[in-house]
Amino acid sequence: MTARTPAAAGSLAIDGGRPIRTQLLPYARQSISDADIAAVAEALRSDWLTTGPRVTQFEQELAAAAGSTHAVAFSSGTAALHGATAAAGLGPGDEAITTPMTFAATANAVLYVGAEPRFADIDPGTLLIEPDLVAAAITPRTRAILPVDYAGHPADYDALRRIADAAPSGPLTIIADASHSLGAMFRGRPVGTLADMTVLSLHPAKILTTGEGGAVLTDRDDYAAHLRRFRNHGIATELAARRDWTYAMVELGYNYRLTDIGAALGSSQLHRLGEFLGRRREIAARYLERLAGHDLLDLPVVLPGAEPAWHFAFIQLRLDRLRVDRGAIYHALRAEGIGVNVHYIPVHQHPYYRDRFPGVSMPVAEAAYERMLTIPLFPAMTDADADDVVAALDKVTTAYRIA
Ligand SMILES: Cc1ncc(COP(=O)(O)O)c(C=O)c1O
């Protein structure tokens, strides 16, 4: 590890010492330019506020950027996940395998359509779903796999595809929860081309934002048509294609439409996708370089052939060498002005899931949860901001080292 900054010396801010930063550095922050604001203002002055031509344009641009045939925009990533589980045909009696190391929305989308989520534990270094454990969790009722590209690192889609194709009830549908990973690459192929359906969240903390929003990327025309109906009450005829007042509701759907206001923001943001990803990767590389070899921290593992999008960065504490738990380190870092967070409380440990699916044990995810911290990462961060994070991590963990 590189030399400590002078700021690393001194007593902890939580004990009354001088903080590394006086203003909290958040863990995530949207990047809004004047061009973004102008694009939204133009949408507001146009004839369309709800779903109109800007949504269609955004969908075409997003599909082109991601390398997929279709992009179907939704009002949130959660709605997009719901659309994907419905388009995959999941329903009562079916099971879908997902990771416990995600936001509850991933597993909830399986429940929304009446199917049951089954969890497969994760790899301790990448915190990605472990393909061998997916294979072990398959039953005759399994219909789908929902990997999550944790922190922007693509899951091992090659291994998952082999497992999906070989399943007795297969081929299983792979729905990638790529809420963190727009722009990531896996063995030379972009996220958006690695799964049957790829779900994005376009929430402000994510790689690209439409305010609230989400999308499903797919090469399959039938999935795309289903997704478009599903987000619009199950109505078969898109507004633009209607000749008169008639329309046909052919299945039960929802109002999960993105607005033209959000789409205008999304299209404008897409111009900077390369810039966003480049800066995220620079900051992640700086962390990995400056924290390399730190004996109180384990760093994220990046698999050969993976180019993560780095929605966030994380570290895992060496609790065996510290005399306090993660909670104490979290509060001490916040006192130093570093907006750390925790992603995620394993889904099966939420009270709702414990009640509904008692006795689920995911030892790797549970152990990772006890020692993980998300550290700040967003495109507008400076190198000096990143160095403050490094200094604070070192200052706090060193102060709590077991003598
Ligand atoms: C992994 C994951 N899945 C799903 C979602 C849900 O996305 P949204 O907040 O856009 O509904 C999120 C966002 O927090 C997420 O991080």
Coordinates of C-alpha atoms and ligand atoms in Angstrom, one line a residue:
M1 CA 0.0 0.0 0.0
T2 CA 1.2 3.5 -0.7
A3 CA 2.3 6.0 1.9
R4 CA -0.3 7.4 4.3
T5 CA -1.4 11.0 3.9
P6 CA -0.7 13.2 6.9
A7 CA -4.5 13.4 7.5
A8 CA -4.4 9.8 8.5
A9 CA -2.7 10.7 11.8
G10 CA -4.6 12.1 14.8
S11 CA -7.6 11.0 16.9
L12 CA -10.8 9.9 15.4
A13 CA -13.5 12.5 14.6
I14 CA -16.0 10.3 16.4
D15 CA -13.9 10.8 19.6
G16 CA -13.7 14.6 19.1
G17 CA -10.7 14.7 16.7
R18 CA -10.4 16.6 13.5
P19 CA -12.4 14.9 10.7
I20 CA -10.8 14.2 7.3
R21 CA -13.6 16.2 5.7
T22 CA -15.9 18.8 7.1
Q23 CA -18.6 18.2 4.5
L24 CA -19.9 14.7 4.0
L25 CA -18.9 13.0 0.7
P26 CA -22.0 11.0 -0.4
Y27 CA -21.6 7.5 -1.6
A28 CA -23.5 8.3 -4.8
R29 CA -24.6 11.4 -6.6
Q30 CA -26.3 12.1 -10.0
S31 CA -24.4 14.1 -12.6
I32 CA -26.7 16.7 -14.2
S33 CA -25.3 19.0 -16.9
D34 CA -26.8 22.2 -18.4
A35 CA -27.5 20.2 -21.5
D36 CA -29.6 17.8 -19.4
I37 CA -31.6 20.7 -17.9
A38 CA -32.1 22.2 -21.4
A39 CA -33.4 18.8 -22.7
V40 CA -35.9 18.5 -19.9
A41 CA -37.0 22.1 -20.3
E42 CA -37.6 21.4 -24.0
A43 CA -39.7 18.4 -23.1
L44 CA -41.7 20.4 -20.7
R45 CA -42.5 23.0 -23.4
S46 CA -43.5 20.3 -25.9
D47 CA -46.9 18.7 -26.4
W48 CA -45.9 15.5 -24.5
L49 CA -45.2 15.2 -20.8
T50 CA -46.3 11.5 -20.5
T51 CA -45.1 8.7 -22.8
G52 CA -44.5 10.2 -26.3
P53 CA -41.9 10.5 -29.0
R54 CA -39.0 11.1 -26.5
V55 CA -39.6 7.7 -24.9
T56 CA -39.4 6.0 -28.3
Q57 CA -36.2 8.0 -29.2
F58 CA -34.6 7.1 -25.8
E59 CA -35.5 3.5 -26.3
Q60 CA -33.8 3.4 -29.7
E61 CA -30.7 5.2 -28.4
L62 CA -30.5 3.0 -25.3
A63 CA -30.7 -0.2 -27.3
A64 CA -28.0 1.1 -29.7
A65 CA -25.7 2.0 -26.8
A66 CA -26.2 -1.4 -25.1
G67 CA -26.0 -3.5 -28.3
S68 CA -29.5 -5.0 -27.9
T69 CA -32.3 -5.1 -30.5
H70 CA -34.9 -3.7 -28.2
A71 CA -35.1 -1.4 -25.1
V72 CA -38.4 -1.1 -23.4
A73 CA -38.5 1.8 -21.0
F74 CA -40.4 1.5 -17.6
S75 CA -41.2 3.9 -14.8
S76 CA -38.6 2.2 -12.5
G77 CA -36.2 -0.6 -12.4
T78 CA -38.6 -2.5 -10.1
A79 CA -41.4 -2.1 -12.7
A80 CA -39.0 -3.3 -15.4
L81 CA -38.1 -6.4 -13.3
H82 CA -41.9 -7.1 -12.9
G83 CA -42.3 -6.8 -16.7
A84 CA -39.4 -9.2 -17.2
T85 CA -40.7 -11.9 -14.9
A86 CA -44.1 -11.6 -16.5
A87 CA -42.7 -11.7 -20.1
A88 CA -40.7 -14.8 -19.1
G89 CA -44.0 -16.4 -18.3
L90 CA -43.3 -17.1 -14.7
G91 CA -46.3 -17.8 -12.6
P92 CA -47.7 -19.8 -9.7
G93 CA -45.9 -23.1 -9.2
D94 CA -42.7 -21.8 -10.8
E95 CA -39.4 -21.1 -9.1
A96 CA -36.7 -18.6 -10.1
I97 CA -33.2 -18.6 -8.6
T98 CA -31.6 -15.3 -7.5
T99 CA -28.9 -14.0 -5.2
P100 CA -29.4 -12.9 -1.6
M101 CA -26.9 -10.1 -2.2
T102 CA -29.3 -7.6 -3.9
F103 CA -32.0 -5.0 -3.2
A104 CA -35.2 -6.8 -2.3
A105 CA -36.8 -5.7 -5.6
T106 CA -35.0 -8.5 -7.5
A107 CA -36.6 -11.3 -5.5
N108 CA -39.9 -9.3 -5.1
A109 CA -40.4 -9.3 -8.9
V110 CA -40.6 -13.1 -8.7
L111 CA -43.2 -12.9 -6.0
Y112 CA -45.2 -10.3 -7.9
V113 CA -46.1 -12.9 -10.6
G114 CA -46.9 -15.6 -8.1
A115 CA -43.7 -17.5 -8.5
E116 CA -41.2 -18.4 -5.7
P117 CA -37.7 -17.0 -5.4
R118 CA -35.0 -19.5 -4.4
F119 CA -31.6 -18.2 -3.3
A120 CA -28.2 -19.4 -4.3
D121 CA -25.2 -18.1 -2.3
I122 CA -22.5 -15.9 -3.6
D123 CA -18.7 -15.9 -4.2
P124 CA -17.0 -14.2 -1.2
G125 CA -14.7 -12.1 -3.4
T126 CA -16.9 -10.7 -6.2
L127 CA -20.2 -11.1 -4.2
L128 CA -21.7 -12.4 -7.4
I129 CA -24.1 -15.4 -7.5
E130 CA -22.1 -18.6 -7.6
P131 CA -23.0 -20.7 -10.7
D132 CA -22.3 -24.1 -9.0
L133 CA -24.8 -23.2 -6.3
V134 CA -27.3 -22.1 -8.9
A135 CA -27.0 -25.5 -10.5
A136 CA -27.5 -27.1 -7.1
A137 CA -30.7 -25.1 -6.4
I138 CA -32.5 -26.2 -9.6
T139 CA -35.6 -28.2 -9.1
P140 CA -38.2 -29.5 -11.7
R141 CA -40.1 -26.3 -11.0
T142 CA -37.2 -23.9 -11.8
R143 CA -38.0 -21.7 -14.8
A144 CA -35.6 -18.7 -14.6
I145 CA -32.4 -17.4 -13.1
L146 CA -32.0 -13.8 -12.0
P147 CA -28.3 -12.9 -11.5
V148 CA -27.4 -9.5 -10.3
D149 CA -24.4 -7.6 -11.6
Y150 CA -23.4 -6.6 -8.1
A151 CA -21.6 -3.2 -8.0
G152 CA -21.5 -3.2 -11.8
H153 CA -19.5 -6.4 -12.2
P154 CA -21.2 -8.8 -14.7
A155 CA -22.1 -12.2 -13.3
D156 CA -20.6 -15.2 -15.1
Y157 CA -23.2 -15.4 -17.8
D158 CA -21.3 -18.1 -19.8
A159 CA -21.5 -20.5 -16.8
L160 CA -25.1 -19.5 -16.1
R161 CA -26.1 -20.1 -19.7
R162 CA -24.6 -23.6 -19.6
I163 CA -26.5 -24.4 -16.4
A164 CA -29.8 -22.8 -17.8
D165 CA -29.6 -24.9 -21.0
A166 CA -28.8 -28.1 -19.2
A167 CA -31.6 -27.8 -16.5
P168 CA -34.1 -30.7 -16.6
S169 CA -36.9 -28.1 -16.8
G170 CA -34.8 -26.0 -19.2
P171 CA -33.8 -24.1 -21.0
L172 CA -34.3 -21.6 -18.2
T173 CA -34.8 -17.9 -19.0
I174 CA -31.9 -15.7 -17.8
I175 CA -33.1 -12.3 -16.6
A176 CA -30.0 -10.2 -15.7
D177 CA -30.6 -7.6 -13.0
A178 CA -28.2 -5.1 -14.5
S179 CA -29.4 -2.2 -12.4
H180 CA -25.7 -1.5 -11.5
S181 CA -23.9 -2.5 -14.8
L182 CA -25.0 -0.5 -17.8
G183 CA -21.8 -0.2 -19.9
A184 CA -20.0 -3.1 -18.3
M185 CA -18.3 -5.8 -20.5
F186 CA -17.9 -9.5 -19.9
R187 CA -15.3 -11.3 -22.1
G188 CA -15.7 -8.6 -24.8
R189 CA -19.5 -8.5 -24.8
P190 CA -21.5 -5.7 -23.4
V191 CA -24.2 -6.0 -20.7
G192 CA -27.5 -6.0 -22.6
T193 CA -26.3 -8.9 -24.8
L194 CA -25.5 -11.5 -22.1
A195 CA -29.0 -12.6 -21.0
D196 CA -32.4 -13.2 -22.4
M197 CA -33.6 -10.0 -20.8
T198 CA -31.5 -7.4 -19.1
V199 CA -33.1 -5.1 -16.6
L200 CA -31.7 -1.6 -15.9
S201 CA -32.6 0.9 -13.1
L202 CA -32.3 4.5 -14.1
H203 CA -32.6 5.8 -10.5
P204 CA -30.4 8.9 -9.8
A205 CA -27.7 6.9 -8.0
K206 CA -27.2 4.6 -11.0
I207 CA -24.9 4.8 -14.0
L208 CA -27.5 6.9 -16.0
T209 CA -30.7 8.5 -14.8
T210 CA -34.2 9.5 -16.0
G211 CA -35.2 10.6 -12.4
E212 CA -37.1 7.4 -11.6
G213 CA -37.0 4.9 -14.4
G214 CA -35.9 1.6 -15.7
A215 CA -35.7 -0.5 -18.9
V216 CA -35.6 -4.0 -20.2
L217 CA -33.1 -4.8 -23.0
T218 CA -33.7 -7.9 -25.2
D219 CA -33.1 -9.3 -28.7
R220 CA -36.5 -11.2 -28.7
D221 CA -39.4 -9.5 -30.5
D222 CA -42.0 -11.5 -28.5
Y223 CA -40.5 -10.4 -25.1
A224 CA -40.4 -6.8 -26.3
A225 CA -44.0 -6.8 -27.5
H226 CA -45.1 -8.4 -24.2
L227 CA -43.1 -5.8 -22.2
R228 CA -44.7 -2.9 -24.1
R229 CA -48.2 -4.2 -23.4
F230 CA -47.4 -5.0 -19.8
R231 CA -46.3 -1.5 -19.0
N232 CA -49.4 0.0 -20.6
H233 CA -52.3 -1.8 -18.9
G234 CA -52.0 -4.9 -21.1
I235 CA -53.2 -2.8 -24.1
A236 CA -52.1 -4.3 -27.4
T237 CA -52.1 -1.1 -29.6
E238 CA -49.5 1.5 -28.9
L239 CA -51.0 5.0 -28.9
A240 CA -49.1 6.1 -32.0
A241 CA -50.4 3.1 -34.0
R242 CA -54.1 3.8 -33.2
R243 CA -56.4 4.9 -36.1
D244 CA -59.4 5.9 -34.0
W245 CA -60.6 5.6 -30.4
T246 CA -60.5 1.9 -30.2
Y247 CA -57.9 -0.2 -28.4
A248 CA -57.8 -3.7 -27.0
M249 CA -56.7 -4.6 -23.5
V250 CA -55.7 -8.2 -24.0
E251 CA -54.1 -9.1 -20.7
L252 CA -53.8 -7.6 -17.2
G253 CA -51.1 -4.9 -17.2
Y254 CA -50.0 -1.9 -15.3
N255 CA -49.2 1.8 -15.7
Y256 CA -45.5 1.4 -15.7
R257 CA -44.8 4.0 -18.3
L258 CA -41.8 6.3 -18.4
T259 CA -42.5 10.0 -19.0
D260 CA -41.2 12.0 -21.9
I261 CA -39.6 14.3 -19.3
G262 CA -37.6 11.4 -17.9
A263 CA -36.8 10.1 -21.4
A264 CA -35.4 13.6 -22.4
L265 CA -33.1 13.4 -19.4
G266 CA -32.1 9.8 -20.3
S267 CA -31.3 10.7 -23.9
S268 CA -29.3 13.7 -22.9
Q269 CA -27.4 11.6 -20.3
L270 CA -26.6 8.9 -22.8
H271 CA -24.3 11.4 -24.6
R272 CA -22.1 11.2 -21.5
L273 CA -22.3 7.5 -20.8
G274 CA -18.7 6.9 -22.0
E275 CA -17.5 9.8 -19.9
F276 CA -19.4 8.5 -16.8
L277 CA -18.0 5.0 -17.2
G278 CA -14.5 6.2 -17.8
R279 CA -14.5 8.3 -14.6
R280 CA -16.1 5.6 -12.5
R281 CA -13.3 3.2 -13.7
E282 CA -10.6 5.7 -12.9
I283 CA -11.8 6.2 -9.4
A284 CA -12.2 2.4 -8.8
A285 CA -8.7 1.9 -10.2
R286 CA -7.4 4.5 -7.8
Y287 CA -9.0 2.8 -4.8
L288 CA -7.7 -0.6 -5.9
E289 CA -4.2 0.7 -6.3
R290 CA -4.1 2.8 -3.1
L291 CA -5.7 0.2 -0.9
A292 CA -3.9 -2.8 -2.4
G293 CA -2.3 -4.9 0.3
H294 CA -4.0 -3.1 3.2
D295 CA -4.0 -5.7 6.0
L296 CA -7.3 -4.6 7.5
L297 CA -9.4 -4.6 4.3
D298 CA -10.3 -7.0 1.5
L299 CA -10.9 -5.4 -1.8
P300 CA -13.4 -6.4 -4.5
V301 CA -12.2 -9.2 -6.8
V302 CA -12.5 -8.5 -10.6
L303 CA -12.7 -11.6 -12.7
P304 CA -10.5 -12.0 -15.8
G305 CA -12.4 -10.7 -18.8
A306 CA -14.7 -8.5 -16.8
E307 CA -14.8 -4.7 -17.1
P308 CA -17.2 -3.6 -14.4
A309 CA -19.3 -0.4 -14.7
W310 CA -18.5 0.4 -11.0
H311 CA -21.9 1.6 -9.8
F312 CA -20.3 1.6 -6.4
A313 CA -17.1 0.4 -4.8
F314 CA -17.0 -1.7 -1.7
I315 CA -14.5 -3.1 0.8
Q316 CA -14.8 -5.9 3.3
L317 CA -13.3 -5.4 6.8
R318 CA -10.9 -7.9 8.3
L319 CA -13.0 -8.2 11.4
D320 CA -10.6 -10.8 12.8
R321 CA -8.0 -8.0 13.1
L322 CA -10.3 -5.3 14.4
R323 CA -11.6 -4.9 17.9
V324 CA -15.0 -3.4 16.8
D325 CA -17.7 -4.4 14.4
R326 CA -18.7 -3.0 11.1
G327 CA -21.3 -0.7 12.8
A328 CA -18.6 1.1 14.8
I329 CA -16.4 1.5 11.6
Y330 CA -19.4 2.8 9.7
H331 CA -20.2 5.5 12.3
A332 CA -16.5 6.4 12.7
L333 CA -16.2 6.9 8.9
R334 CA -19.4 9.0 8.7
A335 CA -17.9 11.2 11.5
E336 CA -14.8 11.6 9.3
G337 CA -17.1 13.0 6.5
I338 CA -17.1 9.8 4.4
G339 CA -20.7 8.8 3.3
V340 CA -20.3 5.0 3.5
N341 CA -23.3 2.7 3.1
V342 CA -24.1 -1.0 3.1
H343 CA -25.3 -2.9 0.1
Y344 CA -27.1 -5.1 0.9
I345 CA -28.9 -6.6 3.9
P346 CA -29.3 -10.2 2.4
V347 CA -32.8 -10.4 1.0
H348 CA -33.7 -13.7 2.8
Q349 CA -32.9 -11.9 6.2
H350 CA -35.6 -9.2 5.8
P351 CA -38.6 -9.9 8.1
Y352 CA -41.0 -10.5 5.2
Y353 CA -38.7 -13.1 3.7
R354 CA -37.9 -14.8 7.0
D355 CA -41.7 -15.1 7.7
R356 CA -42.5 -16.4 4.3
F357 CA -39.5 -18.6 3.6
P358 CA -38.2 -19.6 7.1
G359 CA -34.9 -21.4 7.6
V360 CA -33.0 -20.1 4.5
S361 CA -29.3 -20.0 5.2
M362 CA -26.8 -18.3 2.9
P363 CA -23.5 -18.4 4.9
V364 CA -21.3 -16.5 2.5
A365 CA -23.8 -13.6 1.9
E366 CA -24.4 -13.4 5.7
A367 CA -20.7 -13.3 6.5
A368 CA -20.1 -10.7 3.7
Y369 CA -22.9 -8.6 5.0
E370 CA -21.3 -8.4 8.5
R371 CA -18.1 -6.9 7.1
M372 CA -19.0 -4.9 4.0
L373 CA -19.0 -1.2 3.4
T374 CA -19.9 0.7 0.2
I375 CA -17.5 3.6 -0.3
P376 CA -18.2 6.7 -2.3
L377 CA -18.0 6.5 -6.1
F378 CA -19.6 8.9 -8.6
P379 CA -18.3 10.6 -11.8
A380 CA -18.0 14.1 -10.3
M381 CA -15.7 12.9 -7.5
T382 CA -12.1 14.3 -7.7
D383 CA -9.0 12.3 -7.1
A384 CA -8.6 14.3 -3.8
D385 CA -12.1 13.0 -2.8
A386 CA -11.0 9.5 -3.4
D387 CA -7.8 10.0 -1.5
D388 CA -9.9 11.3 1.5
V389 CA -11.8 8.0 1.4
V390 CA -8.5 6.1 1.4
A391 CA -7.1 8.2 4.2
A392 CA -10.3 7.8 6.3
L393 CA -10.4 4.1 5.8
D394 CA -6.8 3.8 6.9
K395 CA -7.2 6.2 9.8
V396 CA -10.3 4.5 11.2
T397 CA -9.3 0.9 10.7
T398 CA -5.8 1.5 12.1
A399 CA -7.3 3.1 15.2
Y400 CA -9.3 0.0 15.9
R401 CA -6.7 -2.6 15.0
I402 CA -6.3 -5.4 17.6
A403 CA -3.0 -4.6 19.3
Ligands
LIG1 C1 -29.9 -4.5 -7.8 C2 -31.1 -3.6 -7.9 N1 -32.3 -4.2 -8.4 C3 -33.4 -3.4 -8.5 C4 -33.4 -2.1 -8.1 C5 -34.7 -1.3 -8.2 O1 -34.6 -0.3 -9.1 P1 -35.5 1.0 -8.9 O2 -35.1 1.8 -7.7 O3 -35.2 1.8 -10.2 O4 -36.9 0.5 -8.9 C6 -32.3 -1.5 -7.6 C7 -32.2 -0.1 -7.2 O5 -32.1 0.3 -6.1 C8 -31.1 -2.3 -7.5 O6 -30.0 -1.8 -7.0

